Coordinates of C-alpha atoms and ligand atoms in Angstrom, one line a residue:
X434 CA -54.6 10.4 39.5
X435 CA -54.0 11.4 42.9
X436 CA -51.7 9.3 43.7
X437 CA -47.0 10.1 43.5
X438 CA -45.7 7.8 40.8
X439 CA -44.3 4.7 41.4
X440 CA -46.2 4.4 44.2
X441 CA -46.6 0.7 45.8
X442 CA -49.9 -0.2 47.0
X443 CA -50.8 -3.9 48.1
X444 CA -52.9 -6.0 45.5
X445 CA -54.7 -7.5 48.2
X446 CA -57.0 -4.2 48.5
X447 CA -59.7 -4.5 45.8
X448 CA -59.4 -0.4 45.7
X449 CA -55.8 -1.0 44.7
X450 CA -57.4 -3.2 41.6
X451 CA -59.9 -0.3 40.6
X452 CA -57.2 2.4 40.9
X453 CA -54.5 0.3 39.0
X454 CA -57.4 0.4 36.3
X455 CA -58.3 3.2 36.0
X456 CA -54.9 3.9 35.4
X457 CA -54.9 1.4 32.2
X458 CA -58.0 2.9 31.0
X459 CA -56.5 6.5 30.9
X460 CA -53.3 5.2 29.3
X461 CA -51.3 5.2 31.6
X462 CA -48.6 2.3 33.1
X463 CA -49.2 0.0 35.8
X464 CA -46.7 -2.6 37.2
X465 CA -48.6 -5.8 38.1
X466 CA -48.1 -9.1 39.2
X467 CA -48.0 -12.4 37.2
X468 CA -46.6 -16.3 38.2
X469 CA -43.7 -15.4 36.2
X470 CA -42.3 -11.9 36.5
X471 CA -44.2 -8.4 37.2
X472 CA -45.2 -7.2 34.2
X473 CA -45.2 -3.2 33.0
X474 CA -48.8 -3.2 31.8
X475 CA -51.1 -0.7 29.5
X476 CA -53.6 -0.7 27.6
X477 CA -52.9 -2.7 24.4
X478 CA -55.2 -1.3 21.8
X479 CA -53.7 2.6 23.2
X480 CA -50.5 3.4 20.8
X481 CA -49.5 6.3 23.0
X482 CA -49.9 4.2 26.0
X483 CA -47.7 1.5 24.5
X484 CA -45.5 3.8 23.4
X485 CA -44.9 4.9 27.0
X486 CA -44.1 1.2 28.2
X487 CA -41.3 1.3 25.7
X488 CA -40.1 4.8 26.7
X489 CA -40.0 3.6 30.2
X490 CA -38.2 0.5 29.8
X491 CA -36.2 2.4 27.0
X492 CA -36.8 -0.9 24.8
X493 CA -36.0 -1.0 21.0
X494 CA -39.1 -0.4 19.1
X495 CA -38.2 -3.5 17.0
X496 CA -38.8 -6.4 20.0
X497 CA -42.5 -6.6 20.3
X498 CA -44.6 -7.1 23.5
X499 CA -46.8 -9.7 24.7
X500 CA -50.7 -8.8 25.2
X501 CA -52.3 -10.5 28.3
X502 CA -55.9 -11.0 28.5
X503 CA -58.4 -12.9 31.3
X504 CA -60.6 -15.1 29.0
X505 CA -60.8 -16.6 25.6
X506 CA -63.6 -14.5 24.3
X507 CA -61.2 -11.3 24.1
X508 CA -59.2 -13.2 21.7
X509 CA -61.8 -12.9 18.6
X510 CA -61.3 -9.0 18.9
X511 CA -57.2 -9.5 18.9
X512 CA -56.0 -12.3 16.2
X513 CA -57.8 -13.6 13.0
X514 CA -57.1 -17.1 13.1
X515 CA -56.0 -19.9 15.7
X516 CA -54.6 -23.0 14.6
X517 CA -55.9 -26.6 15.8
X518 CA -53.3 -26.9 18.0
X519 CA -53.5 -23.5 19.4
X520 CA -57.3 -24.8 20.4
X521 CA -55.4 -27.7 21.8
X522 CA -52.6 -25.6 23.7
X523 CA -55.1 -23.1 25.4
X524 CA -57.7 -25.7 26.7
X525 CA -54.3 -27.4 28.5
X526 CA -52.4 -24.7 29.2
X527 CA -54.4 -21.5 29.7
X528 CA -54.4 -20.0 32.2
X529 CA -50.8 -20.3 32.8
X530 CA -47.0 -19.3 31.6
X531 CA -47.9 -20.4 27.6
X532 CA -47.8 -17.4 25.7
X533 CA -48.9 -17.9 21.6
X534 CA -47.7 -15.7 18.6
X535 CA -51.0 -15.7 16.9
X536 CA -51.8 -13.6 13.3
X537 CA -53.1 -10.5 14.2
X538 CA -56.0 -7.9 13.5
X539 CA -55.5 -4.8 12.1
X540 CA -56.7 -3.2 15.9
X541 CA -53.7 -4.5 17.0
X542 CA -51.1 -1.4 17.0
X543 CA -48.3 -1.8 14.9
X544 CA -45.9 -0.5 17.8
X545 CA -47.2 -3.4 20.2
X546 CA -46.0 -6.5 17.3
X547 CA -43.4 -4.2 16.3
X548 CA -44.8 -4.5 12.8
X549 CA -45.2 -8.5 12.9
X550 CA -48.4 -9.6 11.3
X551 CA -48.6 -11.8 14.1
X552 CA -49.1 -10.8 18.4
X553 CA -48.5 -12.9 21.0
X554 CA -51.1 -13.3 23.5
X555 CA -50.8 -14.9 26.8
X556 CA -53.8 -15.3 29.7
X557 CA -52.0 -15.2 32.9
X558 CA -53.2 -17.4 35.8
X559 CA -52.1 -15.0 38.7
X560 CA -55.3 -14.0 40.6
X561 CA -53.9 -10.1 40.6
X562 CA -53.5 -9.9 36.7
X563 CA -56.5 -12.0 35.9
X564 CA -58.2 -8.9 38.4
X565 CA -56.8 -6.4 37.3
X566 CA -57.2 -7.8 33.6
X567 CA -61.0 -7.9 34.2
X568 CA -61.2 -4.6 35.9
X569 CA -59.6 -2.3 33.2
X570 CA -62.0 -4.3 30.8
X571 CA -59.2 -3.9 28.0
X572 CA -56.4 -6.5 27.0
X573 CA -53.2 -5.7 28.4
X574 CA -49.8 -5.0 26.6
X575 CA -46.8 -6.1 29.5
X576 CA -43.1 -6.6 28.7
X577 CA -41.5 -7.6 31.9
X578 CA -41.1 -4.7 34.4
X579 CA -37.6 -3.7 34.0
X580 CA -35.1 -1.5 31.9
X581 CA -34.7 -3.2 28.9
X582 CA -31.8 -6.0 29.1
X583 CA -32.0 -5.6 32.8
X584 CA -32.6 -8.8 35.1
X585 CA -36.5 -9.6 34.9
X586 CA -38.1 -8.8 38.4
X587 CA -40.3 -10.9 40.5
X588 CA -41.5 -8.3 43.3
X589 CA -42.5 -5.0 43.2
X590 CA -39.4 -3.8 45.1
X591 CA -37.4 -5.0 42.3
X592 CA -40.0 -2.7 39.9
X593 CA -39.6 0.6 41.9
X594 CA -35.7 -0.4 41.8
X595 CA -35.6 -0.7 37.8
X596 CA -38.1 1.8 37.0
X597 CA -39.2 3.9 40.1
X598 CA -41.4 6.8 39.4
X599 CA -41.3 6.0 35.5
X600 CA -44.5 3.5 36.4
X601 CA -47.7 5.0 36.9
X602 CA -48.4 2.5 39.9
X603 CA -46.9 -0.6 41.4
X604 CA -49.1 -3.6 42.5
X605 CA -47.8 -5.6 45.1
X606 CA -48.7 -9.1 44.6
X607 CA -45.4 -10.6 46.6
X608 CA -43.0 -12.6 45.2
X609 CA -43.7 -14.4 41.7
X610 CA -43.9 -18.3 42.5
X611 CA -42.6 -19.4 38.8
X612 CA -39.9 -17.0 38.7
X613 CA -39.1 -17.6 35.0
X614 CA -41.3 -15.7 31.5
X615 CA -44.0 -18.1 29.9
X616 CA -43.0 -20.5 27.2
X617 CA -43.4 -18.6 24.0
X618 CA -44.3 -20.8 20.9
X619 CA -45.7 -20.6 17.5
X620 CA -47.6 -22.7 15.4
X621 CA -48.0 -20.6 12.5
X622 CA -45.0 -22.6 10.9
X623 CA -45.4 -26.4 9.0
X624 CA -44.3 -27.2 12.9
X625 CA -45.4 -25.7 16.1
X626 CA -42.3 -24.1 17.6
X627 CA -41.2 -22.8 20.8
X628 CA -39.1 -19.3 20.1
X629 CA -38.6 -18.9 24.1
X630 CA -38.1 -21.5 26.6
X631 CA -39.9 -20.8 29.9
X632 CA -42.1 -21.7 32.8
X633 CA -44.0 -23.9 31.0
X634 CA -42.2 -27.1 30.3
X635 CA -41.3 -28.4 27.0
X636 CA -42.2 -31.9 27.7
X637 CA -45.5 -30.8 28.6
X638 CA -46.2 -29.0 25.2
X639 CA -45.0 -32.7 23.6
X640 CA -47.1 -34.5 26.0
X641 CA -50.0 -32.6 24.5
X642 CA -49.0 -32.4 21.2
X643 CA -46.6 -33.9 20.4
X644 CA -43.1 -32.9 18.9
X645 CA -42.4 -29.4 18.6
X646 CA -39.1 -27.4 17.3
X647 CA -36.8 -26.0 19.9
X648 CA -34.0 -24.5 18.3
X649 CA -33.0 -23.3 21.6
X650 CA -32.2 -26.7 22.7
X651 CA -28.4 -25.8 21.6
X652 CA -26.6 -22.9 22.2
X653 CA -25.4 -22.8 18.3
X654 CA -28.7 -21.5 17.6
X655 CA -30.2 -18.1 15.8
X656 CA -32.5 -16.6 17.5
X657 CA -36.2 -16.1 17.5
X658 CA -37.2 -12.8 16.2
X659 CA -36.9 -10.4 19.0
X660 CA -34.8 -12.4 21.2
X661 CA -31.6 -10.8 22.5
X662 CA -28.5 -12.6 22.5
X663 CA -27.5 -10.2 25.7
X664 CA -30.5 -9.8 27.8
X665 CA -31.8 -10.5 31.6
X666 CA -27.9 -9.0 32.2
X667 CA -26.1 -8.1 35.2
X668 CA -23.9 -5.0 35.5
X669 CA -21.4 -7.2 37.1
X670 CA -19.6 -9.7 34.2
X671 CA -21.0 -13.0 34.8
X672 CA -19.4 -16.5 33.3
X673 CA -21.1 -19.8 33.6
X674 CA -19.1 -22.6 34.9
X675 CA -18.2 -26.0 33.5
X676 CA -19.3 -27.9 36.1
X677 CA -20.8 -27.8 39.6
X678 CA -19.0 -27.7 42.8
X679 CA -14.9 -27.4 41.6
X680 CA -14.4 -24.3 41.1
X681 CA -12.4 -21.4 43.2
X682 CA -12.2 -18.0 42.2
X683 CA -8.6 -16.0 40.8
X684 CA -7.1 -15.0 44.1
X685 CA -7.5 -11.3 44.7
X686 CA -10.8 -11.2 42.3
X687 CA -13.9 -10.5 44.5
X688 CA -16.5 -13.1 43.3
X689 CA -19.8 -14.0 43.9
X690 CA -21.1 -17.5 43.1
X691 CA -24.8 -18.4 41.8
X692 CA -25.0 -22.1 43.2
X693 CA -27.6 -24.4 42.0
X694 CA -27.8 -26.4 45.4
X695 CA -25.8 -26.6 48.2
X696 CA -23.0 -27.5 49.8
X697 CA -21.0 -25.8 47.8
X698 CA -17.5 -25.5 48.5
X699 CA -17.2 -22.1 50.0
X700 CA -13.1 -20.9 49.0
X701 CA -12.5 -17.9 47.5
X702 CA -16.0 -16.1 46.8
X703 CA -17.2 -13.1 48.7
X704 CA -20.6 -14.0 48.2
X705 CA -22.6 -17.1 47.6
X706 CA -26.5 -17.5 46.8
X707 CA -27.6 -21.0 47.1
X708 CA -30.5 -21.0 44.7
X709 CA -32.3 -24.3 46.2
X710 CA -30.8 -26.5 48.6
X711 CA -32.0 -29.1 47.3
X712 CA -31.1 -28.6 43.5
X713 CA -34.8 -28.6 42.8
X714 CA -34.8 -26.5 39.6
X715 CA -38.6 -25.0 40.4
X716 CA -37.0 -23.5 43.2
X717 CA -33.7 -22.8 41.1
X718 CA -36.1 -20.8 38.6
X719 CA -38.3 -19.1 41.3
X720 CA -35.3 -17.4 43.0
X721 CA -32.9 -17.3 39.7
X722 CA -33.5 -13.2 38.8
X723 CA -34.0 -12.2 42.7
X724 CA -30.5 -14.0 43.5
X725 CA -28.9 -12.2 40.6
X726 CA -30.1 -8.8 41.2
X727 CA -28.9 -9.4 44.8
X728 CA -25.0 -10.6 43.9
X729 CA -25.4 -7.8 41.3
X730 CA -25.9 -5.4 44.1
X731 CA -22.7 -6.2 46.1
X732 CA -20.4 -4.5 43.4
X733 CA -18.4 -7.7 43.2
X734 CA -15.6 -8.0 40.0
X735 CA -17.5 -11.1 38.5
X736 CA -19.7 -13.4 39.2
X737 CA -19.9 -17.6 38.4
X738 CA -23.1 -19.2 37.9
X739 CA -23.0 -22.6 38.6
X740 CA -24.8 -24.7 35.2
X741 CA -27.7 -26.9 35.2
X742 CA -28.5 -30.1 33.0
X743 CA -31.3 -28.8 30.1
X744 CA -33.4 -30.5 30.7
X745 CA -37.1 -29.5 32.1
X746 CA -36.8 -26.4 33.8
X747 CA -33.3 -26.2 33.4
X748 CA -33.7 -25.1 29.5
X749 CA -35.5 -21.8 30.0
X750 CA -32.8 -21.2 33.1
X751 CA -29.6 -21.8 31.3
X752 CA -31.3 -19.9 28.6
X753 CA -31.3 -16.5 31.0
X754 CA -27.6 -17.6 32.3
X755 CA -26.5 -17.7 28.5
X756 CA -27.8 -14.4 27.6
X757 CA -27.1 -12.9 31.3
X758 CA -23.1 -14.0 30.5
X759 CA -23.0 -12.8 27.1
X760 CA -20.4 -10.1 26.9
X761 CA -21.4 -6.6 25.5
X762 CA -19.6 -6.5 22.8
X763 CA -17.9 -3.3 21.2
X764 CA -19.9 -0.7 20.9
X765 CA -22.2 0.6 17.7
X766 CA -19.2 3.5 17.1
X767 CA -16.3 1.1 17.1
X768 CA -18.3 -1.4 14.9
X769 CA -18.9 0.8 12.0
X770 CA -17.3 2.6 9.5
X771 CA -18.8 6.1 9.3
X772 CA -20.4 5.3 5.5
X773 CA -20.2 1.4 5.2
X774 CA -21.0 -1.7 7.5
X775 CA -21.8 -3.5 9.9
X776 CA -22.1 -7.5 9.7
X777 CA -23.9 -9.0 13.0
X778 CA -23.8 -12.7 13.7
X779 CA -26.5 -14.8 14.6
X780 CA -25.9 -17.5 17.6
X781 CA -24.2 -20.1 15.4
X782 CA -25.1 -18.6 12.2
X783 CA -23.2 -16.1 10.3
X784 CA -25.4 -13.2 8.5
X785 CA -25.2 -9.7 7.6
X786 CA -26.3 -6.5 7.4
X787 CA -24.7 -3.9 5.2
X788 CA -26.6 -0.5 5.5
X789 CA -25.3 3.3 4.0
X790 CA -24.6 3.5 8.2
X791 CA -26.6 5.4 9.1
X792 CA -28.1 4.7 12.5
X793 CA -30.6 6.6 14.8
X794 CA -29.5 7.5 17.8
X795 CA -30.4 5.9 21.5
X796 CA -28.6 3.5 23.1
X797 CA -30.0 0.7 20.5
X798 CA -29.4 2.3 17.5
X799 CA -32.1 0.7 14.9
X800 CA -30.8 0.5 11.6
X801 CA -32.2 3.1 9.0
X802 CA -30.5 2.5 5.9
X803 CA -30.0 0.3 2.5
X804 CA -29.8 -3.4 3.2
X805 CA -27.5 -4.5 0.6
X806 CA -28.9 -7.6 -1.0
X807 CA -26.4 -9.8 -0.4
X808 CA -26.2 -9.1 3.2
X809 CA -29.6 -11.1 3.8
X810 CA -28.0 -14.5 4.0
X811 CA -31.0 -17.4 4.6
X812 CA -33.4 -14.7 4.5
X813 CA -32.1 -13.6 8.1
X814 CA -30.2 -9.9 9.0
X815 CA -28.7 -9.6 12.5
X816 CA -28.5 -6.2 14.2
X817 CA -25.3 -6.1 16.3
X818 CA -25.3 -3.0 18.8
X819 CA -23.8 -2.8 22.4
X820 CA -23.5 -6.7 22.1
X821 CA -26.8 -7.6 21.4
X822 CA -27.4 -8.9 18.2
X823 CA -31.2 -9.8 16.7
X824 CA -32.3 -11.8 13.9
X825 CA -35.0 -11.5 12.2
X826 CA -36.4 -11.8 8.9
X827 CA -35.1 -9.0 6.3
X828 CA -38.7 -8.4 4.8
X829 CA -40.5 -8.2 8.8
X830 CA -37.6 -5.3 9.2
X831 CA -38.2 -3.5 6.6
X832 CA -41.9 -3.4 7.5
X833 CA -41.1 -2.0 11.2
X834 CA -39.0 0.9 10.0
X835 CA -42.4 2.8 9.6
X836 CA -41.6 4.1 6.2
X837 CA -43.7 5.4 3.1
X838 CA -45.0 2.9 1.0
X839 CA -42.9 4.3 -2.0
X840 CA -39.8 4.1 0.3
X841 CA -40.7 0.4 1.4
X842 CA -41.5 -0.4 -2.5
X843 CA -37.7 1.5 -3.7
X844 CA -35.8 -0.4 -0.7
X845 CA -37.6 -4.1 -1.9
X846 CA -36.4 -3.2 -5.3
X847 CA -33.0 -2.8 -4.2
X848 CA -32.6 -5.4 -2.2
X849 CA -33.8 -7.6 -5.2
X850 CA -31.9 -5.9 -7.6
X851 CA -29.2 -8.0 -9.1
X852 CA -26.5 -5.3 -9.1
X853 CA -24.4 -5.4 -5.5
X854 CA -23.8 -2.3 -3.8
X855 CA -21.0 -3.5 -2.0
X856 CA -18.5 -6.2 -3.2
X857 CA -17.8 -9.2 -1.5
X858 CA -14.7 -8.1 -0.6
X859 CA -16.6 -5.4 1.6
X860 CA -18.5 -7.9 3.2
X861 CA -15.7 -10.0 3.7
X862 CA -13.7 -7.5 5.4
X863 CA -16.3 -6.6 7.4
X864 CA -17.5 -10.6 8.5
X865 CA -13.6 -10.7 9.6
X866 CA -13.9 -7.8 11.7
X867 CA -17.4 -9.2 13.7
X868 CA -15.3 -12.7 14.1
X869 CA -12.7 -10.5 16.1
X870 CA -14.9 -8.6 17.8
X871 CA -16.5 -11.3 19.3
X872 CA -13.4 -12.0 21.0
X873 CA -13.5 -8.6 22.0
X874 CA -10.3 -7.3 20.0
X875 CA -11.7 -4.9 17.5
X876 CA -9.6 -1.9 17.4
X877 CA -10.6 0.4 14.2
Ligands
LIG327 O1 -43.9 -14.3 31.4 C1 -43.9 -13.5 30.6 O2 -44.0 -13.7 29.4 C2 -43.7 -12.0 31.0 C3 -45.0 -11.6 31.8 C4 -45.0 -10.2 32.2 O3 -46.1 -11.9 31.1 N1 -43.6 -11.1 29.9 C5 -42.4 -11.1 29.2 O4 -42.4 -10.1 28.2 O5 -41.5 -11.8 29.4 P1 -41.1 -9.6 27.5 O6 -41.5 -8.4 26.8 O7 -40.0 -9.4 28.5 O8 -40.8 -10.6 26.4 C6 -41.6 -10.8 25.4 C7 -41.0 -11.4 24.2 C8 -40.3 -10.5 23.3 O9 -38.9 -10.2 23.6 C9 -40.4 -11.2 21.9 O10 -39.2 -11.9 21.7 C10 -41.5 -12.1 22.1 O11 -42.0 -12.0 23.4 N2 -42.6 -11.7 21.2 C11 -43.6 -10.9 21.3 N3 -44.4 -10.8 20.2 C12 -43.9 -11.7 19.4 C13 -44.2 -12.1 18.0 N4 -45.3 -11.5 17.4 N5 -43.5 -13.0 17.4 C14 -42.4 -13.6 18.1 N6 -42.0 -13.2 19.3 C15 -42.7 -12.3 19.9
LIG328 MG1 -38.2 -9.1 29.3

């Protein structure tokens, strides 16, 4: 394509726009501007171009992407049916940071929903994607543009820092102004539902119509299929504060401090980032993952992020604080006996998976073998590797793991089958061993 990779070329040049689409047409990746973060784009209806995106982030095949598209008519080709309040929520909120988890068509790859029946589909309202969007002529698969788990990034600097020459081409658009992903909800339920918090405001969505589900609200929540407990995480360890403004670092412990406004009180920390003077959480958002990224980069021992109320904004930010501070937990190995288990936990919720343990390898192990069928408590199985844990529904896994039919139809059975595989005295054992090891003291 002429051109090294990861190569940075300004957005502002409409030859950067034809170039950059070209380069989605011939499956390749392109790094691209939206009002929340850059996004790692490619052609969505191109498995082996999606499959790239999630090489390059090295993402788990199991948390699907999001497909971005310039207008409403490219819809009809993508998802099968739209709910009245999906109508509703695109003539108020598209374009902008609202992405919907719509049923899909069969077009759709299974690697982009990660076997969901359903795809999520957002139309961005940056000038740069909607162009590039338009140009390429295709809908657009675009996780965020950053090794998975990794702080999202919101210029192209932080892109060619994350994934450098991995990316076909980096359009530089300048800094993001929302700073924060798109609201992702779903109203395929009985009750439209909001699985991420983001950009666009919850009270907005009510406003509009009217009361939605927000599990996320709390903390003591599970999580929305695909969510990471750990995500958007620093190297450096980062705990969240009780309050604002009282706090001083152990003495000898270099520490960095996230503050939500300033003054703060300056004792003890090596390095402070005031994210908005004036505590205006707009500005809080639009500089949250640019401030972290930077306090990560100062190899400090730990770093304190001051809290904000949730409300507005300040859900979808505590939300990245939350996951950002969430401790890896032991790893995968020291979880699992070589032939039996491994129970997960859901925020709040105690599940579990039971396989035969055996795992493929990667640094996020997916689970390959037997649910047992009292591991699916409610329906739900949690995937606990490296700290990050995932719920989802049992049936939706077994679906992604990409197996013969006969394979899919022999594992139902013995999920269903009445006959236990493992006691539950295994599973108790192994629920008391996830209760320690969130605490961090599993030692066999
Ligand atoms: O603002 C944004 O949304 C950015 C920009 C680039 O558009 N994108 C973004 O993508 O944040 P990503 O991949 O980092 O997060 C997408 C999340 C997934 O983790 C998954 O939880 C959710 O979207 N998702 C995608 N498809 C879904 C589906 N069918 N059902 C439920 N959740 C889904
Ligand atoms: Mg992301």
């Amino acid at each position: 394509m002429g051109i090294a990779k990861g190569t940075i070329l300004s957005a502002a040049r409409p030859e950067s726009i034809r170039l950059a689409a070209e380069i989605i047409r011939a499956g390749g990746l392109v790094a691209f501007p939206t009002e929340t973060v850059y996004g790692l784009g490619c052609d969505a209806l191109n498995p082996e171009a999606v499959a790239r995106v999630f090489e390059a982030k090295q993402r788990p095949r199991f948390d699907p992407l999001i497909v971005h598209i310039a207008d409403r008519a490219a819809l009809d080709a993508l998802v099968s049916h739209m709910s009245l309040s999906d109508h509703i929520l695109m003539d108020a909120f598209w374009p902008g940071p609202l992405t919907l988890v719509l049923p899909k068509r069969p077009v759709v790859p299974d690697l982009v929903t990660a076997g969901l029946p359903t795809v999520a589909v957002r139309m961005p309202a940056h000038p740069v994607a909607q162009a590039l969007i338009r140009e390429a002529g295709v809908a657009i698969a675009a996780p965020s543009a950053n090794p998975f788990g990794y702080v999202s990034p919101t210029c192209a600097q932080h892109v060619l820092d994350g994934l450098g020459d991995r990316v076909d081409l980096i359009l530089d658009g300048g800094s993001c102004p929302l700073g924060v992903e798109s609201t992702i909800m779903s109203t395929v339920g009985a009750m439209p539902e909001v699985l991420r918090p983001g950009s666009l405001l919850l009270s907005d969505i009510e406003a509009i119509i009217g009361p939605v589900i927000c599990r996320l609200r709390s903390e003591q929540t599970p999580l929305a299929p695909g969510q990471l407990a750990r995500h958007y995480a620093t190297r450096t360890p980062l705990a969240i504060l009780p309050t604002r403004g009282v706090h001083r670092p152990p003495v000898g412990e270099r520490a960095g401090l996230l503050a939500m406004s300033s003054p703060v009180e300056l004792g003890g920390y090596a390095a402070i980032e005031v994210l908005s003077p004036s505590g205006n959480l707009r500005e809080v958002a639009q500089h949250l993952f640019a401030a972290l990224r930077l306090l990560d980069g100062l190899s400090l021992d730990r770093l304190y992020a001051e809290p904000c109320d949730e409300q507005g904004l300040g859900l979808a930010i505590m939300d990245r604080l939350r996951r950002c501070a969430t401790p890896r937990g032991p790893g995968m190995r020291e979880m699992l006996s070589p032939t039996a288990a491994l129970v997960g936990q859901g925020l709040g919720e105690s599940v579990g998976l039971i396989t035969d343990g055996r795992f493929s390898g990667g640094t996020y192990g997916m689970v390959v073998g037997h649910v047992a069928p009292e591991a699916a408590v409610g329906g739900t199985i949690a995937l606990v590797d490296e700290g990050d844990s995932v719920t989802m529904d049992a049936e939706q896994r077994l679906l992604q793991l990409n197996l013969p039919d006969e394979e899919i139809a022999r594992r139902r059975a013995a999920w269903q089958s009445p006959a236990p595989r493992y006691t539950r005295g295994v599973l108790a054992k192994y629920a008391k061993q996830v209760s320690s090891a969130s605490t961090g003291a599993v030692t066999d």
